[in-house]
Amino acid sequence: MNDQNLLRGLLLAAIAAAFGIGATRYPIGEFSRAGPGLFPLMVSCFLMVIALAVIVRSRFVKRIPIDFSIKNIVLIIVALCGFAVVSQFLNMVFGIAFMVFVASIAGRPFSWVRSLKITVALVAVAYAFQYFLGLNLPMPGLY
């Protein structure tokens, strides 16, 4: 199996199945009175639909050979671990910036402007989660 699109679809399907099975450990409830397992189950169902679409699509498009780059894999792992460490010891805004800029080095071409835009958008989402959902995130307060 040397098809990047097929592998991508199978990986998405495995993730969707794992989270869907995990969601059934919690009470699902009904749409009128949702239990804690309903949201993750719905998200995993939507992800499974996307995975199936990617798998079907991979049969009709030109095969893309799988190309692993150890450098890029290491950069993504460093970005994720660095996000956790920087968020713990400084704050989440710096953690998000670190994660985006380090992970962007793995992309082609690297763009400071694009990385800055992604950072601003993710920080805005984090503040929205903190403000509207009341999440306790390690971020400086705006209010």
Coordinates of N, CA and C in Angstrom, one line a residue:
M1 N 0.9 -1.2 0.0 CA 0.0 0.0 0.0 C 0.9 1.2 0.0
N2 N 1.1 1.8 -1.1 CA 1.9 3.0 -1.3 C 1.0 4.1 -1.8
D3 N -0.1 4.5 -1.1 CA -1.0 5.5 -1.5 C -1.3 6.4 -0.3
Q4 N -0.8 7.6 -0.4 CA -0.9 8.6 0.8 C -2.4 8.9 1.1
N5 N -3.2 9.0 0.1 CA -4.6 9.4 0.3 C -5.4 8.2 1.0
L6 N -5.1 7.0 0.6 CA -5.7 5.9 1.2 C -5.3 5.7 2.7
L7 N -4.0 5.9 2.9 CA -3.5 5.8 4.3 C -4.1 6.9 5.2
R8 N -4.2 8.1 4.6 CA -4.8 9.2 5.3 C -6.3 8.9 5.7
G9 N -7.0 8.3 4.8 CA -8.4 7.9 5.1 C -8.5 6.8 6.1
L10 N -7.6 5.8 6.0 CA -7.6 4.8 7.0 C -7.2 5.3 8.4
L11 N -6.3 6.2 8.5 CA -5.9 6.7 9.8 C -7.1 7.5 10.4
L12 N -7.7 8.3 9.6 CA -8.9 9.1 10.1 C -10.0 8.1 10.6
A13 N -10.2 7.1 9.8 CA -11.2 6.1 10.2 C -10.9 5.4 11.5
A14 N -9.6 5.1 11.7 CA -9.1 4.5 13.0 C -9.3 5.4 14.2
I15 N -9.0 6.7 14.0 CA -9.2 7.7 15.0 C -10.7 7.9 15.3
A16 N -11.5 7.9 14.3 CA -12.9 8.1 14.5 C -13.5 6.9 15.3
A17 N -13.1 5.7 14.9 CA -13.6 4.5 15.6 C -13.1 4.5 17.0
A18 N -11.9 4.8 17.3 CA -11.4 4.8 18.7 C -12.2 5.8 19.5
F19 N -12.4 7.0 19.1 CA -13.1 8.0 19.8 C -14.6 7.6 19.9
G20 N -15.2 7.0 18.9 CA -16.6 6.6 18.9 C -16.8 5.5 19.9
I21 N -15.9 4.6 20.0 CA -16.0 3.5 20.9 C -15.8 4.0 22.4
G22 N -14.8 4.9 22.5 CA -14.6 5.5 23.8 C -15.8 6.4 24.3
A23 N -16.5 7.0 23.4 CA -17.7 7.8 23.7 C -18.8 6.9 24.3
T24 N -18.9 5.7 23.9 CA -20.0 4.8 24.3 C -19.8 4.4 25.8
R25 N -18.7 4.7 26.4 CA -18.5 4.4 27.8 C -19.2 5.4 28.7
Y26 N -19.7 6.5 28.1 CA -20.4 7.5 28.8 C -21.9 7.5 28.4
P27 N -22.8 7.9 29.3 CA -24.2 8.0 28.9 C -24.4 8.9 27.7
I28 N -25.1 8.4 26.7 CA -25.3 9.1 25.4 C -26.5 10.1 25.6
G29 N -27.5 9.6 26.2 CA -28.7 10.5 26.4 C -29.5 10.6 25.1
E30 N -30.2 11.6 24.9 CA -31.0 11.9 23.7 C -30.7 13.3 23.2
F31 N -31.1 13.6 22.0 CA -30.9 15.0 21.5 C -31.5 16.0 22.4
S32 N -32.7 15.7 22.9 CA -33.3 16.7 23.8 C -32.7 16.9 25.1
R33 N -32.0 15.8 25.6 CA -31.3 15.8 26.9 C -30.0 15.0 26.7
A34 N -29.0 15.7 26.2 CA -27.7 15.1 25.8 C -26.9 14.6 27.0
G35 N -26.3 13.5 26.9 CA -25.4 13.0 27.9 C -24.0 13.4 27.6
P36 N -23.0 13.1 28.4 CA -21.6 13.5 28.2 C -21.0 12.7 27.0
G37 N -21.6 11.6 26.6 CA -21.0 10.9 25.5 C -21.6 11.3 24.1
L38 N -22.6 12.1 24.1 CA -23.2 12.4 22.8 C -22.3 13.2 21.9
F39 N -21.7 14.3 22.4 CA -20.9 15.2 21.6 C -19.7 14.4 21.0
P40 N -18.9 13.7 21.8 CA -17.8 13.0 21.2 C -18.2 11.9 20.2
L41 N -19.4 11.3 20.4 CA -19.9 10.3 19.5 C -20.3 11.0 18.2
M42 N -20.9 12.1 18.2 CA -21.3 12.9 17.0 C -20.1 13.3 16.2
V43 N -19.1 13.8 16.9 CA -17.9 14.3 16.3 C -17.2 13.1 15.6
S44 N -17.1 11.9 16.3 CA -16.5 10.8 15.7 C -17.3 10.3 14.5
C45 N -18.6 10.4 14.5 CA -19.4 10.0 13.4 C -19.1 10.9 12.2
F46 N -19.0 12.2 12.4 CA -18.7 13.1 11.3 C -17.3 12.8 10.8
L47 N -16.4 12.5 11.7 CA -15.0 12.2 11.2 C -15.0 10.9 10.4
M48 N -15.8 10.0 10.8 CA -15.9 8.7 10.0 C -16.5 9.0 8.6
V49 N -17.4 9.8 8.5 CA -18.0 10.2 7.2 C -16.9 10.8 6.3
I50 N -16.1 11.7 6.9 CA -15.0 12.3 6.2 C -14.0 11.3 5.8
A51 N -13.7 10.3 6.7 CA -12.7 9.3 6.4 C -13.2 8.4 5.3
L52 N -14.4 8.0 5.3 CA -15.0 7.2 4.2 C -14.9 7.9 2.9
A53 N -15.2 9.2 2.9 CA -15.1 10.0 1.7 C -13.7 10.1 1.1
V54 N -12.7 10.2 2.0 CA -11.3 10.2 1.6 C -10.9 8.9 1.1
I55 N -11.3 7.8 1.7 CA -11.0 6.4 1.2 C -11.6 6.2 -0.2
V56 N -12.9 6.5 -0.4 CA -13.5 6.4 -1.7 C -12.8 7.2 -2.7
R57 N -12.5 8.5 -2.4 CA -11.8 9.4 -3.3 C -10.5 8.9 -3.7
S58 N -9.8 8.2 -2.8 CA -8.4 7.7 -3.1 C -8.4 6.7 -4.2
R59 N -9.6 6.0 -4.4 CA -9.7 5.0 -5.4 C -9.8 5.6 -6.8
F60 N -10.2 6.9 -6.9 CA -10.4 7.6 -8.2 C -9.4 8.6 -8.6
V61 N -8.5 9.0 -7.7 CA -7.5 10.0 -8.0 C -6.1 9.3 -8.2
K62 N -5.2 10.0 -8.7 CA -3.9 9.4 -9.0 C -3.2 9.1 -7.6
R63 N -2.5 8.0 -7.5 CA -1.9 7.6 -6.3 C -0.7 8.5 -6.0
I64 N -0.6 8.9 -4.7 CA 0.5 9.7 -4.3 C 1.4 8.9 -3.4
P65 N 2.7 8.7 -3.8 CA 3.5 7.8 -2.9 C 3.7 8.4 -1.5
I66 N 3.8 7.5 -0.6 CA 4.0 7.9 0.8 C 5.5 8.3 0.9
D67 N 5.7 9.5 1.5 CA 7.0 10.1 1.7 C 7.2 10.5 3.1
F68 N 7.9 9.7 3.9 CA 8.2 10.0 5.3 C 9.4 10.9 5.4
S69 N 9.3 12.0 6.2 CA 10.5 12.8 6.4 C 10.7 12.8 7.9
I70 N 11.8 12.2 8.4 CA 12.1 12.1 9.8 C 12.2 13.5 10.4
K71 N 12.8 14.4 9.7 CA 12.9 15.8 10.1 C 11.6 16.4 10.5
N72 N 10.6 16.2 9.6 CA 9.3 16.8 9.8 C 8.6 16.1 11.0
I73 N 8.7 14.8 11.1 CA 8.1 14.1 12.2 C 8.7 14.6 13.5
V74 N 10.0 14.8 13.6 CA 10.6 15.3 14.8 C 10.2 16.7 15.1
L75 N 10.0 17.6 14.1 CA 9.6 18.9 14.3 C 8.2 19.0 14.9
I76 N 7.3 18.1 14.4 CA 5.9 18.1 14.9 C 5.9 17.7 16.3
I77 N 6.7 16.6 16.7 CA 6.7 16.1 18.0 C 7.3 17.2 19.0
V78 N 8.4 17.9 18.5 CA 8.9 19.0 19.3 C 7.9 20.1 19.5
A79 N 7.2 20.4 18.4 CA 6.2 21.5 18.5 C 5.1 21.2 19.6
L80 N 4.6 19.9 19.6 CA 3.6 19.5 20.5 C 4.1 19.4 21.9
C81 N 5.3 18.9 22.1 CA 5.8 18.8 23.5 C 6.2 20.2 24.0
G82 N 6.8 21.0 23.1 CA 7.1 22.4 23.5 C 5.9 23.2 23.9
F83 N 4.8 23.0 23.2 CA 3.5 23.6 23.5 C 3.1 23.3 24.9
A84 N 3.2 22.0 25.3 CA 2.8 21.6 26.7 C 3.8 22.3 27.7
V85 N 5.1 22.2 27.4 CA 6.0 22.8 28.4 C 5.9 24.3 28.5
V86 N 5.9 25.0 27.4 CA 5.8 26.4 27.4 C 4.5 26.9 28.0
S87 N 3.4 26.2 27.7 CA 2.1 26.6 28.3 C 2.1 26.4 29.8
Q88 N 2.8 25.4 30.3 CA 2.9 25.1 31.7 C 3.7 26.1 32.5
F89 N 4.8 26.5 31.9 CA 5.8 27.4 32.7 C 5.6 28.8 32.3
L90 N 5.1 29.2 31.2 CA 4.9 30.6 30.9 C 3.4 30.9 30.8
N91 N 2.8 30.8 29.6 CA 1.4 30.8 29.5 C 1.0 30.2 28.1
M92 N -0.3 30.1 27.9 CA -0.7 29.4 26.7 C -0.5 30.2 25.4
V93 N -0.5 31.5 25.5 CA -0.3 32.3 24.3 C 1.1 32.1 23.7
F94 N 2.2 32.0 24.6 CA 3.5 31.7 24.1 C 3.6 30.3 23.7
G95 N 2.9 29.4 24.3 CA 2.8 28.0 23.9 C 2.3 27.8 22.5
I96 N 1.2 28.5 22.2 CA 0.6 28.4 20.9 C 1.5 29.0 19.9
A97 N 2.2 30.1 20.2 CA 3.1 30.7 19.2 C 4.3 29.8 19.0
F98 N 4.8 29.1 20.0 CA 5.9 28.2 19.8 C 5.5 27.0 19.0
M99 N 4.3 26.5 19.3 CA 3.8 25.3 18.5 C 3.7 25.6 17.0
V100 N 3.0 26.8 16.7 CA 2.8 27.1 15.3 C 4.1 27.4 14.6
F101 N 5.0 28.1 15.2 CA 6.2 28.5 14.4 C 7.1 27.3 14.2
V102 N 7.2 26.4 15.2 CA 8.1 25.2 15.1 C 7.4 24.3 14.1
A103 N 6.1 24.0 14.2 CA 5.4 23.1 13.2 C 5.5 23.7 11.8
S104 N 5.5 25.0 11.7 CA 5.5 25.6 10.3 C 6.8 25.4 9.6
I105 N 7.8 25.2 10.3 CA 9.1 24.9 9.7 C 9.1 23.6 8.9
A106 N 8.2 22.7 9.3 CA 8.0 21.4 8.6 C 7.3 21.6 7.2
G107 N 6.6 22.7 7.1 CA 5.8 23.0 5.9 C 6.7 23.6 4.8
R108 N 6.2 23.5 3.6 CA 6.9 24.1 2.5 C 5.9 25.1 1.8
P109 N 6.3 26.3 1.5 CA 7.4 27.0 2.0 C 7.1 27.6 3.3
F110 N 8.1 27.9 4.2 CA 7.9 28.5 5.5 C 7.5 30.0 5.3
S111 N 6.5 30.5 5.9 CA 6.1 31.9 5.8 C 5.8 32.4 7.2
W112 N 6.6 33.5 7.6 CA 6.4 34.1 8.9 C 5.0 34.7 9.0
V113 N 4.6 35.3 7.9 CA 3.3 36.0 7.9 C 2.2 35.0 8.1
R114 N 2.2 33.9 7.4 CA 1.2 32.8 7.6 C 1.2 32.3 9.0
S115 N 2.4 32.0 9.5 CA 2.5 31.5 10.9 C 2.0 32.5 11.9
L116 N 2.2 33.8 11.7 CA 1.7 34.8 12.6 C 0.2 34.9 12.5
K117 N -0.4 34.8 11.3 CA -1.9 34.8 11.2 C -2.5 33.6 11.9
I118 N -1.9 32.4 11.7 CA -2.4 31.2 12.4 C -2.3 31.3 13.9
T119 N -1.2 31.9 14.4 CA -1.0 32.1 15.8 C -2.1 33.0 16.4
V120 N -2.4 34.1 15.7 CA -3.4 35.1 16.2 C -4.8 34.4 16.2
A121 N -5.1 33.6 15.1 CA -6.4 33.0 15.1 C -6.5 31.9 16.2
L122 N -5.5 31.1 16.5 CA -5.6 30.1 17.5 C -5.6 30.8 18.9
V123 N -4.9 31.9 19.1 CA -5.0 32.6 20.4 C -6.4 33.1 20.6
A124 N -7.0 33.7 19.5 CA -8.4 34.2 19.6 C -9.4 33.1 19.9
V125 N -9.2 31.9 19.3 CA -10.1 30.7 19.6 C -9.9 30.3 21.1
A126 N -8.6 30.3 21.6 CA -8.4 30.0 23.0 C -9.1 31.0 23.9
Y127 N -9.0 32.3 23.6 CA -9.6 33.3 24.5 C -11.2 33.1 24.4
A128 N -11.7 32.8 23.2 CA -13.1 32.5 23.1 C -13.6 31.4 23.9
F129 N -12.8 30.3 23.9 CA -13.1 29.1 24.8 C -13.0 29.5 26.2
Q130 N -12.1 30.3 26.6 CA -11.9 30.7 28.0 C -13.1 31.6 28.4
Y131 N -13.5 32.5 27.6 CA -14.5 33.5 27.9 C -15.9 32.9 27.8
F132 N -16.2 32.2 26.7 CA -17.6 31.8 26.5 C -17.9 30.4 27.2
L133 N -16.9 29.6 27.2 CA -17.1 28.2 27.8 C -16.6 28.2 29.3
G134 N -15.9 29.2 29.7 CA -15.5 29.2 31.1 C -14.3 28.3 31.4
L135 N -13.6 27.9 30.4 CA -12.4 27.0 30.6 C -11.3 27.7 31.3
N136 N -10.7 26.9 32.2 CA -9.6 27.4 33.0 C -8.3 27.2 32.2
L137 N -7.9 28.1 31.4 CA -6.7 28.0 30.5 C -5.6 28.9 31.1
P138 N -4.4 28.4 31.0 CA -3.3 29.2 31.5 C -2.9 30.4 30.6
M139 N -3.8 31.4 30.6 CA -3.6 32.5 29.7 C -3.8 33.8 30.5
P140 N -3.1 34.9 30.0 CA -3.3 36.2 30.7 C -4.8 36.6 30.5
G141 N -5.4 37.2 31.5 CA -6.8 37.6 31.4 C -7.0 38.9 30.7
L142 N -8.0 39.0 29.9 CA -8.4 40.2 29.2 C -9.4 41.0 29.9
Y143 N -10.1 40.4 30.9 CA -11.2 41.1 31.6 C -11.0 41.0 33.1

